XYZ file of C-alpha atoms in Angstrom:
698
model
C 49.221 -69.135 -48.294
C 47.989 -72.870 -47.733
C 45.819 -73.659 -44.595
C 47.882 -74.979 -41.556
C 48.233 -78.723 -41.217
C 47.180 -78.970 -37.613
C 44.280 -77.065 -35.817
C 46.525 -75.604 -33.160
C 48.433 -73.571 -36.085
C 45.557 -71.619 -36.999
C 45.893 -69.553 -33.884
C 49.167 -68.323 -34.954
C 49.525 -64.769 -36.314
C 48.191 -64.840 -39.756
C 48.550 -61.553 -41.299
C 45.734 -60.028 -43.558
C 47.091 -59.742 -47.201
C 46.923 -56.445 -48.701
C 46.873 -55.849 -52.400
C 47.746 -52.739 -54.593
C 47.463 -51.931 -58.213
C 48.575 -48.662 -59.867
C 46.773 -47.412 -62.984
C 46.605 -44.240 -65.122
C 43.621 -42.373 -66.334
C 43.700 -40.181 -69.533
C 40.806 -37.931 -70.023
C 37.778 -36.288 -68.385
C 35.798 -38.966 -66.333
C 31.972 -39.364 -67.007
C 31.599 -42.158 -64.531
C 33.698 -44.571 -62.524
C 32.511 -47.778 -60.710
C 34.377 -50.423 -58.510
C 32.680 -53.717 -58.604
C 34.100 -56.043 -55.949
C 33.579 -58.977 -53.733
C 35.444 -61.705 -51.679
C 35.181 -65.048 -50.119
C 35.618 -63.579 -46.719
C 35.670 -59.986 -46.085
C 37.474 -57.131 -48.051
C 38.407 -53.376 -47.551
C 38.980 -51.353 -50.557
C 40.626 -47.965 -51.027
C 41.175 -45.546 -53.823
C 44.215 -43.362 -53.422
C 44.079 -43.709 -49.561
C 40.465 -43.169 -49.431
C 37.842 -45.868 -48.488
C 35.666 -46.984 -51.132
C 32.067 -46.581 -49.813
C 30.747 -47.029 -46.336
C 30.224 -50.784 -46.189
C 31.631 -52.873 -43.393
C 32.068 -56.593 -43.339
C 31.144 -56.997 -46.984
C 30.285 -59.187 -48.904
C 27.351 -60.271 -47.245
C 27.629 -63.871 -45.538
C 26.229 -66.819 -47.990
C 26.909 -70.146 -48.977
C 30.027 -69.074 -50.807
C 29.778 -72.257 -53.114
C 26.566 -71.282 -54.383
C 26.031 -67.485 -54.273
C 28.539 -64.610 -53.691
C 27.178 -60.989 -53.821
C 29.448 -58.255 -55.167
C 28.805 -54.490 -54.408
C 29.244 -51.576 -56.781
C 30.800 -48.268 -55.576
C 30.724 -44.977 -57.233
C 34.469 -43.950 -57.079
C 34.655 -41.037 -59.586
C 35.185 -38.547 -56.662
C 38.043 -40.675 -55.514
C 39.963 -40.716 -58.699
C 42.518 -38.137 -60.050
C 43.766 -37.423 -63.560
C 46.879 -39.531 -64.122
C 48.232 -41.944 -61.769
C 45.786 -43.635 -59.221
C 46.057 -46.866 -56.894
C 43.585 -49.121 -55.525
C 44.315 -51.352 -52.440
C 42.501 -54.246 -51.064
C 42.836 -55.615 -47.720
C 41.353 -59.282 -47.068
C 39.726 -60.519 -43.989
C 38.688 -64.036 -42.817
C 34.696 -63.676 -42.115
C 32.917 -66.929 -42.118
C 35.132 -68.295 -45.357
C 38.309 -68.947 -43.278
C 37.118 -69.716 -39.832
C 39.149 -71.043 -37.058
C 38.759 -74.705 -36.049
C 37.578 -73.877 -32.905
C 34.876 -76.378 -31.515
C 31.902 -74.661 -30.569
C 30.102 -76.566 -27.506
C 33.124 -78.809 -27.849
C 32.157 -80.473 -31.206
C 30.991 -77.849 -33.815
C 34.187 -76.799 -35.827
C 33.079 -74.284 -38.549
C 35.918 -75.488 -40.836
C 34.031 -78.799 -41.369
C 30.653 -77.553 -40.629
C 30.367 -74.921 -43.352
C 29.887 -76.192 -46.939
C 33.049 -74.578 -48.181
C 35.891 -72.900 -46.562
C 39.375 -71.569 -47.658
C 41.765 -68.765 -47.890
C 40.376 -65.409 -48.569
C 40.331 -64.472 -52.159
C 38.538 -61.465 -54.087
C 37.582 -60.440 -57.479
C 37.133 -56.935 -58.770
C 37.352 -54.350 -61.559
C 37.306 -50.927 -62.066
C 35.163 -49.303 -65.141
C 35.909 -45.971 -66.176
C 33.975 -44.122 -68.819
C 35.096 -40.935 -70.179
C 33.312 -38.192 -71.652
C 34.752 -38.875 -75.109
C 33.052 -42.345 -75.040
C 36.211 -44.222 -74.379
C 36.354 -46.800 -71.535
C 39.129 -48.063 -69.243
C 38.828 -51.158 -67.292
C 41.261 -52.199 -64.511
C 40.920 -56.066 -63.477
C 42.066 -58.006 -60.612
C 45.145 -60.088 -62.234
C 48.582 -61.087 -61.718
C 49.715 -57.578 -62.138
C 48.662 -56.829 -58.744
C 51.164 -56.950 -55.963
C 50.587 -57.992 -52.285
C 52.219 -57.872 -48.936
C 51.247 -58.587 -45.511
C 50.244 -55.815 -43.048
C 49.306 -54.785 -39.460
C 46.158 -57.055 -39.056
C 47.782 -59.993 -37.415
C 44.737 -61.953 -36.636
C 41.124 -61.388 -37.266
C 38.032 -63.603 -36.579
C 34.344 -63.000 -36.372
C 34.207 -64.343 -32.875
C 37.695 -63.838 -31.133
C 38.317 -60.487 -32.648
C 41.495 -58.711 -34.062
C 45.271 -57.997 -33.353
C 46.450 -55.007 -34.998
C 50.092 -54.076 -34.957
C 50.433 -50.341 -35.750
C 54.422 -50.932 -35.851
C 53.624 -53.055 -39.204
C 51.645 -50.372 -40.886
C 53.114 -49.441 -44.468
C 52.458 -45.909 -44.934
C 51.452 -44.974 -48.397
C 51.048 -48.338 -49.603
C 47.487 -47.642 -51.482
C 48.939 -44.366 -53.010
C 50.469 -44.021 -56.388
C 54.069 -43.587 -56.317
C 54.698 -46.021 -53.451
C 57.927 -48.276 -53.788
C 56.429 -51.638 -54.101
C 59.620 -53.262 -55.629
C 59.847 -55.808 -52.887
C 56.264 -56.815 -53.006
C 55.210 -59.913 -54.508
C 52.843 -60.399 -57.631
C 49.333 -61.884 -56.942
C 48.518 -65.304 -58.047
C 45.191 -66.355 -59.503
C 43.258 -68.691 -57.380
C 40.157 -70.648 -57.580
C 37.108 -69.114 -55.596
C 34.613 -71.079 -53.972
C 32.510 -71.428 -57.100
C 29.409 -69.397 -56.085
C 27.580 -67.363 -58.637
C 28.397 -63.646 -58.780
C 25.342 -61.508 -58.047
C 25.075 -57.970 -57.469
C 23.928 -57.119 -54.004
C 20.393 -55.814 -54.025
C 19.816 -55.498 -50.280
C 21.205 -53.049 -47.589
C 24.846 -53.498 -46.752
C 26.299 -53.650 -43.295
C 27.183 -50.132 -42.355
C 28.054 -47.962 -39.143
C 24.392 -46.688 -38.310
C 24.956 -45.215 -35.028
C 27.994 -43.531 -33.133
C 27.612 -44.096 -29.326
C 29.357 -42.258 -26.738
C 30.239 -43.805 -23.319
C 28.572 -43.009 -20.357
C 31.203 -43.768 -17.687
C 34.691 -44.971 -17.377
C 35.955 -46.447 -14.016
C 38.851 -48.596 -12.790
C 37.536 -51.495 -10.650
C 41.314 -52.218 -9.869
C 44.732 -50.846 -10.753
C 45.411 -50.607 -14.437
C 42.088 -51.832 -15.685
C 39.649 -49.582 -17.100
C 35.797 -50.271 -17.734
C 33.944 -48.275 -20.201
C 30.364 -48.257 -19.942
C 28.508 -47.609 -23.096
C 25.161 -47.272 -21.634
C 23.472 -49.492 -23.965
C 24.242 -53.103 -25.312
C 24.722 -53.293 -29.017
C 26.587 -55.127 -31.812
C 29.373 -53.120 -33.370
C 33.100 -52.123 -32.768
C 34.899 -49.425 -31.124
C 36.916 -46.328 -32.184
C 39.616 -45.082 -29.674
C 42.494 -42.652 -29.628
C 45.374 -44.105 -27.918
C 48.917 -43.184 -27.041
C 51.759 -44.980 -25.417
C 55.156 -46.472 -25.817
C 56.051 -48.155 -28.980
C 55.341 -51.801 -28.661
C 52.894 -51.237 -25.825
C 50.193 -54.004 -25.989
C 46.614 -52.508 -25.305
C 43.887 -55.218 -24.927
C 40.277 -54.706 -25.299
C 37.705 -57.336 -23.921
C 33.927 -57.188 -24.141
C 30.813 -58.227 -22.281
C 27.041 -57.607 -22.142
C 27.278 -57.511 -18.145
C 29.417 -56.507 -15.151
C 29.634 -58.787 -12.013
C 28.722 -57.169 -8.586
C 32.129 -55.825 -8.090
C 32.117 -53.928 -11.095
C 34.567 -56.168 -13.195
C 33.706 -57.303 -16.638
C 31.285 -60.430 -17.120
C 32.033 -61.763 -20.522
C 30.311 -65.027 -20.099
C 26.851 -64.428 -21.979
C 28.878 -63.300 -25.085
C 31.401 -66.155 -25.261
C 31.691 -67.716 -28.537
C 29.875 -71.530 -28.519
C 29.990 -71.990 -24.681
C 33.913 -72.425 -24.770
C 34.499 -71.732 -21.133
C 37.012 -73.928 -20.000
C 40.428 -75.651 -21.020
C 40.012 -78.141 -23.826
C 36.523 -77.626 -25.070
C 37.287 -75.442 -27.970
C 40.025 -77.975 -29.359
C 43.895 -77.636 -29.887
C 45.096 -73.926 -29.831
C 41.586 -72.408 -28.839
C 41.424 -70.106 -25.993
C 40.302 -71.629 -22.690
C 37.520 -68.915 -22.610
C 36.487 -67.759 -26.145
C 35.552 -64.177 -25.125
C 35.577 -61.134 -27.515
C 38.778 -59.285 -27.572
C 40.784 -57.268 -29.713
C 44.571 -56.284 -29.171
C 46.319 -52.922 -30.450
C 50.253 -52.464 -30.448
C 51.207 -48.925 -30.377
C 53.338 -48.118 -33.324
C 56.682 -45.774 -33.394
C 54.552 -42.429 -33.334
C 53.365 -43.254 -29.849
C 49.861 -42.267 -31.130
C 47.020 -43.951 -32.799
C 43.343 -44.148 -33.699
C 42.221 -47.790 -33.503
C 38.947 -49.253 -34.950
C 38.790 -53.224 -35.967
C 37.963 -54.159 -39.616
C 36.944 -57.620 -39.741
C 35.161 -58.466 -36.699
C 32.128 -57.311 -34.496
C 31.450 -57.608 -30.910
C 28.460 -57.374 -28.816
C 28.816 -55.359 -25.741
C 27.865 -52.630 -23.185
C 30.972 -52.726 -21.392
C 34.678 -52.735 -22.705
C 37.445 -53.453 -20.586
C 40.939 -51.995 -21.431
C 44.160 -53.171 -19.940
C 47.786 -52.310 -20.821
C 47.035 -48.410 -21.041
C 49.014 -46.290 -19.030
C 46.547 -43.640 -18.337
C 42.833 -43.357 -17.706
C 41.062 -42.866 -21.120
C 38.804 -39.936 -21.797
C 34.924 -40.363 -22.810
C 35.855 -37.976 -25.702
C 38.468 -40.329 -26.965
C 36.076 -43.462 -27.332
C 33.049 -44.036 -29.534
C 31.056 -47.172 -29.994
C 30.220 -47.848 -33.687
C 27.015 -49.674 -34.039
C 26.964 -52.088 -36.901
C 23.905 -53.617 -38.908
C 22.441 -54.243 -42.298
C 21.302 -50.644 -42.829
C 17.664 -51.452 -43.444
C 15.366 -48.243 -43.717
C 14.314 -47.440 -40.311
C 11.183 -45.765 -41.537
C 8.589 -46.718 -38.728
C 8.236 -45.844 -35.159
C 6.091 -46.518 -32.197
C 5.984 -44.521 -28.907
C 3.473 -44.074 -26.217
C 3.033 -42.384 -22.864
C 4.373 -45.305 -20.989
C 8.120 -44.955 -20.341
C 8.179 -48.528 -19.557
C 6.680 -49.466 -22.711
C 9.071 -47.426 -24.597
C 11.982 -48.670 -22.927
C 10.694 -52.261 -24.220
C 10.329 -50.825 -27.814
C 13.644 -49.292 -27.816
C 15.308 -52.488 -26.561
C 13.455 -54.727 -29.119
C 14.720 -52.274 -31.953
C 18.342 -52.347 -30.580
C 18.027 -56.196 -30.346
C 16.594 -56.583 -33.702
C 19.283 -54.232 -35.534
C 22.200 -55.804 -33.586
C 20.973 -59.129 -35.005
C 21.016 -58.008 -38.627
C 24.770 -58.504 -39.735
C 23.838 -59.708 -43.291
C 21.877 -62.570 -41.833
C 19.119 -62.203 -39.075
C 20.833 -64.133 -36.268
C 19.808 -65.447 -33.045
C 22.483 -63.727 -31.018
C 25.252 -61.333 -32.237
C 27.860 -62.931 -30.118
C 27.553 -66.427 -28.983
C 26.709 -68.066 -32.440
C 25.665 -65.489 -34.922
C 23.754 -67.979 -36.983
C 20.617 -67.444 -39.007
C 18.167 -69.536 -37.327
C 15.011 -70.175 -38.747
C 12.935 -70.570 -35.505
C 13.817 -67.098 -34.482
C 12.930 -65.666 -37.965
C 9.473 -67.344 -37.680
C 8.994 -65.978 -34.264
C 10.119 -62.360 -35.110
C 9.704 -61.790 -38.882
C 6.450 -59.743 -38.552
C 8.060 -57.707 -35.584
C 11.095 -56.879 -37.771
C 8.617 -55.738 -40.757
C 6.916 -53.441 -38.480
C 9.848 -51.925 -37.384
C 11.749 -51.586 -40.735
C 11.620 -52.056 -44.390
C 12.610 -55.738 -44.629
C 11.619 -56.568 -48.313
C 15.036 -56.812 -49.799
C 16.706 -58.259 -46.726
C 14.240 -61.178 -46.349
C 14.354 -61.698 -50.071
C 18.183 -62.422 -49.565
C 17.342 -64.297 -46.285
C 15.149 -66.710 -48.367
C 17.884 -67.174 -50.954
C 19.993 -68.267 -48.276
C 17.592 -70.970 -47.457
C 17.345 -71.729 -50.984
C 21.011 -72.315 -51.189
C 21.412 -74.055 -47.688
C 18.483 -76.961 -48.038
C 18.872 -80.547 -48.871
C 16.352 -83.111 -49.784
C 16.721 -85.606 -47.109
C 16.772 -83.543 -43.779
C 15.593 -80.484 -42.078
C 18.347 -77.886 -41.399
C 18.082 -75.103 -38.756
C 20.147 -72.236 -40.178
C 20.847 -70.517 -43.508
C 23.671 -70.269 -44.265
C 24.066 -73.943 -43.060
C 26.353 -74.506 -40.349
C 25.574 -78.314 -39.898
C 22.884 -77.716 -37.083
C 19.892 -80.045 -37.907
C 18.081 -80.892 -34.700
C 15.333 -78.082 -34.316
C 13.151 -79.515 -36.983
C 10.425 -78.314 -39.147
C 9.589 -75.278 -36.983
C 13.061 -74.054 -37.911
C 13.188 -74.779 -41.493
C 9.717 -73.765 -42.392
C 11.093 -70.022 -42.238
C 11.837 -70.920 -45.907
C 8.059 -70.937 -46.636
C 6.752 -68.521 -43.891
C 9.125 -65.705 -44.572
C 7.698 -65.621 -48.307
C 4.289 -65.593 -46.966
C 4.987 -62.627 -44.945
C 6.736 -60.955 -47.940
C 3.600 -61.536 -49.711
C 1.227 -60.318 -46.987
C 3.207 -57.173 -46.119
C 4.734 -56.095 -49.447
C 2.669 -58.121 -52.079
C 5.707 -59.737 -53.422
C 4.115 -62.014 -55.872
C 6.917 -62.229 -58.274
C 8.857 -64.010 -55.650
C 6.433 -66.616 -54.919
C 6.233 -67.262 -58.737
C 9.754 -67.564 -58.811
C 10.040 -70.023 -56.049
C 6.787 -71.869 -56.495
C 8.341 -75.044 -57.831
C 11.163 -75.211 -54.899
C 8.388 -74.747 -52.429
C 6.477 -77.527 -53.771
C 9.582 -79.788 -53.533
C 10.044 -78.549 -49.783
C 6.457 -79.642 -49.150
C 7.332 -83.158 -50.620
C 10.181 -83.464 -48.283
C 8.169 -82.618 -45.484
C 5.660 -85.232 -46.193
C 8.547 -87.839 -46.545
C 10.164 -87.038 -43.562
C 6.879 -86.825 -41.411
C 4.405 -89.198 -43.588
C 1.846 -89.398 -40.711
C 1.511 -85.598 -40.427
C 2.529 -85.129 -36.998
C 5.865 -83.518 -36.351
C 7.643 -85.901 -33.709
C 10.993 -84.387 -33.736
C 12.404 -80.924 -33.115
C 13.227 -78.357 -30.499
C 9.863 -77.240 -29.481
C 9.085 -73.864 -27.938
C 12.298 -72.800 -27.104
C 12.986 -71.362 -23.400
C 9.281 -71.726 -22.274
C 9.440 -72.059 -18.768
C 7.517 -75.408 -18.948
C 8.056 -78.090 -21.644
C 6.246 -77.971 -24.844
C 6.482 -80.988 -27.414
C 7.373 -80.567 -31.214
C 4.211 -82.348 -31.901
C 2.245 -79.127 -30.894
C 4.540 -76.493 -32.276
C 5.920 -78.222 -35.180
C 2.726 -79.629 -36.401
C 1.227 -75.986 -36.168
C 4.065 -74.827 -38.594
C 3.455 -77.516 -40.942
C -0.296 -76.607 -40.811
C 0.522 -73.117 -41.551
C 2.822 -74.000 -44.267
C 0.002 -76.059 -45.948
C -2.315 -73.261 -45.549
C 0.223 -70.972 -47.034
C 0.871 -73.172 -50.062
C -2.763 -73.358 -50.782
C -2.793 -69.699 -51.033
C 0.301 -69.712 -53.384
C -1.178 -72.531 -55.484
C -4.322 -70.447 -56.006
C -1.930 -67.486 -57.026
C -0.312 -69.858 -59.549
C -3.646 -71.003 -60.809
C -2.370 -74.399 -59.950
C -6.032 -76.195 -59.010
C -4.338 -79.645 -58.095
C -2.001 -78.062 -55.863
C -4.717 -75.903 -54.132
C -6.823 -78.968 -53.566
C -3.981 -81.162 -52.407
C -2.714 -78.594 -49.720
C -6.175 -77.681 -48.688
C -6.680 -81.426 -47.818
C -3.457 -81.560 -46.048
C -4.380 -78.470 -43.965
C -7.605 -80.270 -42.892
C -5.655 -83.452 -42.100
C -3.173 -81.797 -40.001
C -5.896 -79.482 -38.301
C -7.582 -82.744 -37.197
C -4.417 -84.327 -36.120
C -3.607 -81.179 -33.809
C -7.262 -81.250 -32.489
C -7.198 -84.930 -31.673
C -3.962 -84.981 -30.002
C -4.441 -81.500 -28.158
C -8.045 -80.701 -27.918
C -10.352 -83.335 -28.218
C -8.570 -85.558 -25.277
C -6.843 -84.509 -21.954
C -3.394 -83.532 -22.419
C -1.235 -85.740 -20.351
C 1.918 -84.850 -18.527
C 3.752 -81.675 -18.107
C 3.138 -79.113 -20.781
C 3.159 -75.187 -20.861
C -0.646 -74.866 -21.351
C -0.344 -71.147 -22.024
C 1.552 -72.245 -25.114
C -0.952 -74.917 -25.646
C -3.970 -73.008 -25.566
C -2.837 -69.901 -27.316
C -1.372 -72.194 -30.033
C -4.962 -73.655 -30.686
C -6.457 -70.181 -30.784
C -3.661 -68.670 -32.839
C -4.082 -71.423 -35.486
C -7.928 -71.568 -35.340
C -7.626 -75.241 -34.351
C -10.761 -74.864 -32.043
C -14.232 -73.808 -33.518
C -15.839 -70.615 -32.781
C -18.350 -72.293 -30.343
C -15.506 -73.860 -28.715
C -13.395 -70.738 -28.552
C -14.665 -69.468 -24.965
C -13.715 -72.749 -23.494
C -10.148 -72.573 -24.901
C -9.867 -68.829 -23.873
C -10.835 -69.597 -20.488
C -8.267 -72.548 -20.149
C -5.743 -70.138 -21.402
C -6.334 -67.552 -18.895
C -6.598 -70.147 -15.987
C -3.174 -71.036 -17.212
C -1.792 -67.310 -17.130
C -3.490 -66.893 -13.588
C -1.553 -69.955 -12.393
C 1.767 -68.487 -13.611
C 4.232 -66.365 -11.382
C 2.682 -62.985 -11.185
C -0.031 -63.974 -13.482
C 2.447 -63.504 -16.506
C 3.549 -65.199 -19.419
C 5.742 -68.275 -19.298
C 5.856 -68.947 -22.833
C 8.855 -69.622 -25.346
C 10.009 -68.451 -28.854
C 6.651 -69.124 -30.298
C 4.045 -69.261 -27.571
C 5.035 -65.690 -26.847
C 3.911 -64.425 -30.153
C 0.779 -66.521 -30.190
C -0.312 -65.638 -26.575
C -0.056 -61.904 -27.461
C -2.171 -62.337 -30.264
C -4.505 -64.745 -29.057
C -5.473 -62.792 -25.796
C -5.946 -59.520 -27.753
C -8.052 -61.288 -30.379
C -10.173 -63.322 -28.320
C -10.410 -61.639 -24.970
C -9.039 -58.179 -24.846
C -5.646 -56.214 -25.623
C -6.083 -54.522 -22.121
C -5.035 -57.742 -20.385
C -1.957 -58.114 -22.523
C -1.094 -54.471 -21.841
C -1.661 -55.143 -18.055
C 1.143 -57.916 -18.307
C 3.485 -56.256 -20.585
C 3.503 -52.838 -18.694
C 4.656 -54.524 -15.789
C 8.033 -55.083 -13.925
C 7.290 -58.157 -12.169
C 8.961 -61.565 -13.288
C 8.450 -62.853 -15.924
C 8.340 -60.244 -18.312
C 9.893 -57.599 -20.412
C 9.339 -54.911 -17.795
C 11.364 -57.309 -15.438
C 14.253 -57.144 -18.068
C 14.019 -53.450 -17.996
C 14.016 -53.043 -14.282
C 17.138 -55.234 -14.224
C 19.062 -52.773 -16.437
C 18.367 -54.618 -19.743
C 18.872 -52.296 -22.850
C 18.377 -55.332 -25.279
C 16.033 -58.307 -25.072
C 17.294 -61.461 -23.292
C 17.218 -65.187 -24.459
C 15.224 -66.163 -21.355
C 12.798 -64.704 -19.078
C 15.007 -65.273 -16.102
C 18.108 -63.085 -15.830
C 21.351 -64.919 -16.864
C 24.893 -63.844 -16.115
C 26.657 -66.867 -17.708
C 24.983 -69.087 -20.154
C 22.098 -67.097 -22.049
C 22.391 -64.348 -24.505
C 21.419 -60.843 -23.561
C 20.784 -59.689 -26.864
C 18.096 -62.249 -28.497
C 15.390 -60.998 -30.768
C 12.881 -63.890 -30.068
C 10.831 -62.356 -27.302
C 10.805 -59.083 -29.261
C 7.268 -60.372 -30.760
C 6.023 -57.757 -28.272
C 7.162 -55.220 -30.673
C 4.849 -56.436 -33.266
C 1.991 -56.426 -30.684
C 2.675 -52.588 -29.950
C 2.188 -51.951 -33.747
C -0.707 -54.436 -34.160
C -2.914 -53.734 -30.867
C -1.781 -50.285 -29.661
C -1.406 -48.741 -32.960
C -3.835 -50.916 -34.277
C -2.406 -51.309 -37.721
C -2.948 -54.945 -38.807
C -2.786 -56.274 -42.639
C -5.643 -57.906 -44.165
C -4.963 -61.368 -45.639
C -7.173 -60.549 -48.622
C -5.455 -57.805 -49.674
C -1.723 -58.127 -49.575
C 0.432 -54.993 -49.472
C -2.053 -53.055 -47.325
C -4.380 -52.195 -50.315
C -6.875 -52.427 -47.770
C -6.138 -53.039 -43.823
C -7.390 -52.767 -40.392
C -6.924 -49.765 -38.165
C -8.232 -50.527 -34.853
C -6.205 -49.096 -31.850
C -6.671 -50.170 -28.493
C -6.632 -47.554 -25.746
C -5.872 -49.097 -22.582
C -7.119 -46.653 -19.175
C -3.711 -46.462 -18.010
C -2.033 -45.451 -21.495
C -2.661 -41.629 -22.253
C -1.062 -41.512 -26.032
C 0.413 -43.656 -28.750
C 2.189 -42.507 -31.821
C 2.634 -44.905 -34.274
C 3.875 -44.840 -38.147
C 3.827 -47.774 -40.387
C 4.833 -47.470 -44.220
C 3.252 -49.720 -46.849
C 3.690 -50.276 -50.411
C 0.515 -48.472 -50.569
C 1.446 -45.378 -48.638
C 2.116 -44.207 -45.120
C -0.467 -45.184 -42.167
C -0.408 -42.713 -39.217
C -2.090 -43.962 -35.858
C -1.991 -41.370 -33.268
C -4.367 -41.006 -30.238
């Protein structure tokens, strides 16, 4: 199909195409592989059985530059003689709706390449006699449209069970009225085999309650907030339309609150553009088929929710009929932290759940409202993710996303690129900083060597855009309770990049580069000292972020450190409840600065507390994932945002006491110095490194 001529027409039914191909096998099979990818999403079946466990595949990338394919072992799905492969295509981020997020961002024009979903694949069968059969995707395939009438990563899916075609992906099916497939141009990206964990169902969650706030409406409480989909057994009369809506919260009257998870703040008529819903909430629709029964689980979307509203159903559903299916890139969950404090444990579990919910092939800022791979959030939490999971291959993929997204003239905010470019260097510097953490934690030197020339070009761009060194544009310390200028946080990130590049140049035996980046680092440090330490800082500024930044980046000398610590603690004491008021970056810095230069006990006292502002306050208010803001929000702000999850890094670093030594990447040598606050009885902490497992229990 061609794309609709008008934006409003995109919102009409647009059934997902289903492709099939029958083939015969003759001989004993030694091995059989399916290699497949798509622009968009795909689901592949062999003889009616799903090939592999991947969901929302392939991973989101700049489809015009790079597309990852998956390889499945399908030997156990094949039969002697006749077989059939089926492929269903979903839209994903390749065929988005022209919905205007915030009233202006249309992903169809914001993304570098979009189009109708297409796929490419082949089956390779090797026989024990040495012969081989190859089944390619070509014009001999046939296609028809099936029961998935609509699918969108934000708005959800419409599924009409009355349009199911039984046996369509089984050999012997009568496909005489099906049409022959056509060869189409793909988006142009280089095909590469996926080397990172795929998105899969990683947890099955049972509801804790089902209730009816008013007649014919049911609310399912899953007990925790998470990213994923639902699986539900349904019954009704043929043609009944059952609607599911999803939210992170409920109102005081126990009805569903969708507003913190609405796509792009589209919450009133006209904002989303022609054809868009007045409120772009997460929703699925299932239409009962002729049998009157069905099991529904959406295929090409994902939601963020604790609460699911069901309408159109004629009975109260049973808890046993419903499951929540948590989705995330299946990064190895090999590390763990727990303690004697139930509050600390709840904060850690909420952090873990938030992190996983924001790993749907990119590390996102939030898994509902935007789903974008923001670099600032990555800079703030990269180490926290690494402490919790094996992130090496995932973060390699992330860095490649930045390689594909960048251009030479501006700083961008996300990878893949979605035409946001106002956050500045503190966001795009994730390209350099993530590489450093891959080096520090995994000793990934080969990656640095591969990208070194690109890294130098990035530093040249930074120098062109900010020739004086001061970073005078950007977002700053997002969600700080007081203003923080980009001149502080942005220039600190620039300094960090210069220091990183000096280290990379040393690894590359680039003496000229080492000298250049060393001089740049000195220049930037002096700029920060002059602007934010050697003279009074005028105007309103979050002094917690100010002084913790100066300490974290070593801007002040050892002799000046006590004065900076004193100023920092005065700022903490002046804050509500004597707690932190810092934002996305300042929170990471203040946790480390107070622990390093004063005492981790003071940090523990603040973290292990339920007063506002703080993580304990979130937990006391019922949070099961980490909020975007210190203040509770029931409308604008995400309730599943990783950036304040930097506290989980602190648990591992200071309560577990496990810290890398920058001089010995990959933990060939490391620091083990757990802190034992008087109100904490024990900690159990395990962290896996390339050099082996570290256990810190006390």
